[in-house]
CSV table of C-alpha atoms in Angstrom, one decimal:
chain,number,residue,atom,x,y,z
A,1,UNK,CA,38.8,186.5,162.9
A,2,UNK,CA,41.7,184.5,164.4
A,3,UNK,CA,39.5,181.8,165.4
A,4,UNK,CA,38.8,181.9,161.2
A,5,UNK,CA,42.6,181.9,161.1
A,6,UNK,CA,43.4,179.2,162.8
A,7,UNK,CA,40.8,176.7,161.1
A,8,UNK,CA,42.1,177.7,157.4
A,9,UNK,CA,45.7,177.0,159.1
A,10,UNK,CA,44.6,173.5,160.6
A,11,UNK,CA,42.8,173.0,156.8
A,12,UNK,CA,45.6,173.7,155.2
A,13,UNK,CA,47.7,171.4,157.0
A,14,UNK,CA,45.4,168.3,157.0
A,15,UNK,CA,45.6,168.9,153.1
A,16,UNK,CA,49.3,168.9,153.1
A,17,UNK,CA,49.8,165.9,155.4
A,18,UNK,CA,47.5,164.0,153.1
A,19,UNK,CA,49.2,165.2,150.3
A,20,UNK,CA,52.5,164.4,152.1
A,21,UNK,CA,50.9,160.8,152.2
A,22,UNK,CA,49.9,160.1,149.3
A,23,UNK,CA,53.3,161.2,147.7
A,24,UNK,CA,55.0,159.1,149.8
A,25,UNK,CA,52.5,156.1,149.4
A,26,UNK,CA,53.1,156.8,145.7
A,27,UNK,CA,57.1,156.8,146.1
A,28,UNK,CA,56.9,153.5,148.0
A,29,UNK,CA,54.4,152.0,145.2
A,30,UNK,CA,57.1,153.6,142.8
A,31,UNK,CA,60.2,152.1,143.9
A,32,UNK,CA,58.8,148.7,144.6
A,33,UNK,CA,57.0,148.6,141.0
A,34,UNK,CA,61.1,150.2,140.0
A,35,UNK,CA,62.7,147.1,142.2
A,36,UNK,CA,60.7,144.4,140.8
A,37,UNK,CA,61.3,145.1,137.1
A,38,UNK,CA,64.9,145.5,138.5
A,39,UNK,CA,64.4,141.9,139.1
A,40,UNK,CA,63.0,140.9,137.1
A,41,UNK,CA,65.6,142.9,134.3
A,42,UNK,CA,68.0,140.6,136.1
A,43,UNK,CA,66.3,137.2,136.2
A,44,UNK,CA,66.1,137.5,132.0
A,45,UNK,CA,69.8,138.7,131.5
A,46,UNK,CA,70.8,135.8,133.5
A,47,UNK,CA,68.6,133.2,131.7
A,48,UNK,CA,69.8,134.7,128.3
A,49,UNK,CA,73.3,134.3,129.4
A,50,UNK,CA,72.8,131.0,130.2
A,51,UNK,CA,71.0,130.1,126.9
A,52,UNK,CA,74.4,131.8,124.7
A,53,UNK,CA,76.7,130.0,127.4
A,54,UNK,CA,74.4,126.3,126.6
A,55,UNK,CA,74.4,127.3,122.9
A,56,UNK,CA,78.2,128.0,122.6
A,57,UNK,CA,78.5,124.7,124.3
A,58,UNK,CA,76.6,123.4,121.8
A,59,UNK,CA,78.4,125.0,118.9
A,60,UNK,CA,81.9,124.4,120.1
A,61,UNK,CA,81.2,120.7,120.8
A,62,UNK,CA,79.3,120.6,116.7
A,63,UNK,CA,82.7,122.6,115.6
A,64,UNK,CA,85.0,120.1,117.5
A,65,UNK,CA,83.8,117.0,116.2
A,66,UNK,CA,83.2,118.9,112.2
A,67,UNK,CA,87.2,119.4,113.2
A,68,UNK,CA,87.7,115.7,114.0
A,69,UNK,CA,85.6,114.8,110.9
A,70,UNK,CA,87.7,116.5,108.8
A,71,UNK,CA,91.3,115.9,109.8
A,72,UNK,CA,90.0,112.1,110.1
A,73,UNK,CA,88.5,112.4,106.4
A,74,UNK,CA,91.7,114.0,104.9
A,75,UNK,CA,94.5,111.5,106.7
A,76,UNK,CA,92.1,108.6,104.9
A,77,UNK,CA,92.3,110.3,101.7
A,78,UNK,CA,95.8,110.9,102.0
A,79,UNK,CA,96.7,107.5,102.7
A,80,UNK,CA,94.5,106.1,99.9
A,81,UNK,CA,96.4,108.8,97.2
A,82,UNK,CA,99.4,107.7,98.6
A,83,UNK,CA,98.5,103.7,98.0
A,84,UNK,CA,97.6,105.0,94.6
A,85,UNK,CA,101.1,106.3,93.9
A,86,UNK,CA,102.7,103.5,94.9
A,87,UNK,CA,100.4,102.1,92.6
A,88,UNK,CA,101.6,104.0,89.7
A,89,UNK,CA,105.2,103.9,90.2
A,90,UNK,CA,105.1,100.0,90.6
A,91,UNK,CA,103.0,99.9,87.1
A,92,UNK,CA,105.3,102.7,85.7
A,93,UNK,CA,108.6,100.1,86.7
A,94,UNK,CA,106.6,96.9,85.4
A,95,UNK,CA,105.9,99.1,82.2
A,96,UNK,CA,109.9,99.4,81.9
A,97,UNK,CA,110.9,95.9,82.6
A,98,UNK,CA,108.3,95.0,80.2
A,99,UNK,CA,109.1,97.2,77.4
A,100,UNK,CA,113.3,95.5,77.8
A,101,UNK,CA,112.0,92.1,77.4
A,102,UNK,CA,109.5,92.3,74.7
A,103,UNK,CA,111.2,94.3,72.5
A,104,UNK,CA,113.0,90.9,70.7
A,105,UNK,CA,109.4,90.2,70.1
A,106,UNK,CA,107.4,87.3,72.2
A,107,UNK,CA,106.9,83.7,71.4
A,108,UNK,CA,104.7,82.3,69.1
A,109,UNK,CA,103.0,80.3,71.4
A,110,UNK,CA,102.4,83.1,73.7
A,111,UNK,CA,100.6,84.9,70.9
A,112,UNK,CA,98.7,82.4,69.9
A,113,UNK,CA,97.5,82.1,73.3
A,114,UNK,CA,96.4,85.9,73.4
A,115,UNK,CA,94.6,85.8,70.3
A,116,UNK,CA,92.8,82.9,71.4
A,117,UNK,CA,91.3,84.6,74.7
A,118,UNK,CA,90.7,88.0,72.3
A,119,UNK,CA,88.7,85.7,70.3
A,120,UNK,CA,86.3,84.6,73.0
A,121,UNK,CA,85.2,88.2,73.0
A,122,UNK,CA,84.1,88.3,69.4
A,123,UNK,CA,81.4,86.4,67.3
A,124,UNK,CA,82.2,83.3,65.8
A,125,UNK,CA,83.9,83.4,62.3
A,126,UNK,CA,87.3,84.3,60.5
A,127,UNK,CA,89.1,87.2,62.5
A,128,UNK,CA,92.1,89.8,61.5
A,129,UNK,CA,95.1,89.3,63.5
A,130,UNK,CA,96.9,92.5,63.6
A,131,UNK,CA,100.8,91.9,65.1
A,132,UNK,CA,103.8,94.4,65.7
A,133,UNK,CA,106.6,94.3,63.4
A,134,UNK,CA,109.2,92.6,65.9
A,135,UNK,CA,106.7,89.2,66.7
A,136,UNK,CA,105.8,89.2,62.5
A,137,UNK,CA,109.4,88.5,62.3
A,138,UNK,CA,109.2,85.6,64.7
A,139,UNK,CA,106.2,83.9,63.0
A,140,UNK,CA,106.7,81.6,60.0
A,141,UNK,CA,104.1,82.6,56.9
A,142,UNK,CA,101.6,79.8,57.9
A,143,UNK,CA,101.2,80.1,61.6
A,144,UNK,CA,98.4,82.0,61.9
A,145,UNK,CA,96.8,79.6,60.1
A,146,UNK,CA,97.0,77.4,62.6
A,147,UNK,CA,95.3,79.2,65.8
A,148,UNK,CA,92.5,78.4,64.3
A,149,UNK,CA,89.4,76.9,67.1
A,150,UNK,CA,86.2,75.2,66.5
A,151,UNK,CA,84.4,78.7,66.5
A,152,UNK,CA,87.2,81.2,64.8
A,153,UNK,CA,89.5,81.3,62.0
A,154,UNK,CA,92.7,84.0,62.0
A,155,UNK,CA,93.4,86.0,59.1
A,156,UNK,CA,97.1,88.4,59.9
A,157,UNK,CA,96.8,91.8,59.1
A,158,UNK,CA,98.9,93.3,56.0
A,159,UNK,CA,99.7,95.8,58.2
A,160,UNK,CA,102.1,95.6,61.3
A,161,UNK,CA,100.8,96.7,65.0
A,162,UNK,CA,102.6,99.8,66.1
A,163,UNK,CA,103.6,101.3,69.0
A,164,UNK,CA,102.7,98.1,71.3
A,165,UNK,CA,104.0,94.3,71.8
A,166,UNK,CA,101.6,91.8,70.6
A,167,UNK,CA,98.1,90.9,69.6
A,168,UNK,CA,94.8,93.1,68.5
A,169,UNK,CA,92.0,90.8,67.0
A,170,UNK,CA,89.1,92.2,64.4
A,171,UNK,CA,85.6,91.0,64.1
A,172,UNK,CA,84.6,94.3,61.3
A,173,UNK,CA,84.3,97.3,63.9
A,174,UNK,CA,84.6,95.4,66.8
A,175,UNK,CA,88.2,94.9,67.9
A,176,UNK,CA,89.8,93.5,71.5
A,177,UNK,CA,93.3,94.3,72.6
A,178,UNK,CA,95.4,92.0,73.7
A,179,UNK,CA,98.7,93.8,73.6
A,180,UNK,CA,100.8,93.7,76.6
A,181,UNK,CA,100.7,97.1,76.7
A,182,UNK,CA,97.0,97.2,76.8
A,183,UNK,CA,96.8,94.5,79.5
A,184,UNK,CA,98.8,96.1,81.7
A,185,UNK,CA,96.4,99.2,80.9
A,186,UNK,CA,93.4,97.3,82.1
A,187,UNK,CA,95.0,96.6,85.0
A,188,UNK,CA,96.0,99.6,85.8
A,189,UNK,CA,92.5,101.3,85.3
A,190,UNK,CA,91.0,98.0,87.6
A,191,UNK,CA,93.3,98.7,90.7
A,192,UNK,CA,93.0,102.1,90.3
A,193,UNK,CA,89.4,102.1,90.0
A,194,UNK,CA,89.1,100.3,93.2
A,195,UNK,CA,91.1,102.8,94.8
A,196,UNK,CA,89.1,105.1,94.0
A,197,UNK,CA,86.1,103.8,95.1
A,198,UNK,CA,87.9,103.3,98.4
A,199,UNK,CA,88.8,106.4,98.9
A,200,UNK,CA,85.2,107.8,98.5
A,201,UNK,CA,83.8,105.1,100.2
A,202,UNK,CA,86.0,106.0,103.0
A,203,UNK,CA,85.7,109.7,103.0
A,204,UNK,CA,81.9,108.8,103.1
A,205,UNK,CA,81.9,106.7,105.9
A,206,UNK,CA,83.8,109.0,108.2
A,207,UNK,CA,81.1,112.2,106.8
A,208,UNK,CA,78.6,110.0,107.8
C-alpha cells in the first residue's frame, strides 16, 4: 500500500514538474513574442514620426515660399497701382491746363490739321466737320472749304460741337474724334492699358 503511495506521489509530481515546464516554456515564448511586437510597436511610431516631422518640413518650406510669393506679388501690384495714379493725376492736371488754354478757342491752322489726320481714317469723299462754338467763331465762312485734299472734301456741321475743344469728322455713321479732349482720352486708355498689362504680366511672372 505505501509502496502504491509513493508511486502515485512520484507520478503526480513528474506531471506537475512537466506542467511547471511547459508553463514556463510558454511564459518565456510569451514575453519574447510580447517584447518583439514591443519593438517592433516602437520601430513604426518612430518611422511615422519621422514621416509627419519630413512632411511638416515639407509643408512649412511649400507655405514659406506661397508666403514669399505673395508678399512679392502684392508689393509689384502695389507699385504698378501706384504708377497708375500718378498716371491719373498727371492726365487729370494736363486735362486742367488744357481746358484754360483752349477755351478762347484754337487756331485755324491747328484745326485744319486735326481734321486732316481724322480724315485719313475715313473713305474718300466729302466729310462733315462738326466744331465747338468757341473755334466756329474763329473760322471765317469759307475756311473749311479750303482743307480740302486730293481724297476728301469738308462740309461744317450746322450744328456746333459741345462739351469738347475741337474737331469730329463724319463719313455717314462712321465718325473719328479728334477733339483734344478725346485725344487726351486715347491716351489715357493707351498708358493705362499698358499698365495694366504690366501689372498682370508681373503678378504672373512672380505666380509662376
Amino acid at each position: 500500500m505505501n509502496e502504491l503511495h509513493g508511486n502515485v506521489e512520484q507520478l503526480l509530481s513528474s506531471v506537475r514538474r512537466r506542467v511547471d515546464q511547459r508553463i514556463l516554456a510558454e511564459r518565456a515564448t510569451l514575453e519574447e513574442t510580447l517584447e518583439r511586437i514591443a519593438h517592433d510597436a516602437e520601430v513604426e511610431a518612430e518611422r511615422r514620426k519621422e514621416a509627419i516631422l519630413a512632411q511638416g518640413r515639407v509643408d512649412a518650406e511649400a507655405a514659406c515660399q506661397q508666403c514669399l510669393a505673395t508678399a512679392e506679388r502684392e508689393r509689384q501690384v502695389a507699385r504698378l497701382e501706384a504708377r497708375e495714379a500718378r498716371l491719373t493725376a498727371v492726365f487729370d492736371a494736363a486735362d486742367e491746363r488744357l481746358k484754360a488754354r483752349i477755351e478762347a478757342g484754337l487756331a485755324p491752322e491747328i484745326l485744319a490739321r486735326l481734321a486732316r489726320q481724322a480724315a485719313s481714317s475715313l473713305p474718300p469723299g466729302e466729310l462733315t466737320v462738326t466744331i465747338d462754338a468757341a473755334n466756329r467763331a474763329r473760322l471765317a465762312p469759307d475756311a473749311v472749304d479750303a482743307w480740302r485734299t486730293e481724297t476728301h472734301a469738308f462740309r461744317l456741321d450746322d450744328a456746333p460741337l459741345a462739351e469738347r475743344h475741337g474737331v469730329v469728322v463724319r463719313s455717314g455713321r462712321a465718325s473719328v474724334d479728334a477733339t483734344i479732349e478725346g485725344r487726351l482720352a486715347q491716351a489715357r486708355d493707351q498708358l493705362r492699358s499698358q499698365v495694366d498689362e504690366r501689372l498682370h504680366g508681373d503678378a504672373d511672372e512672380v505666380t509662376s
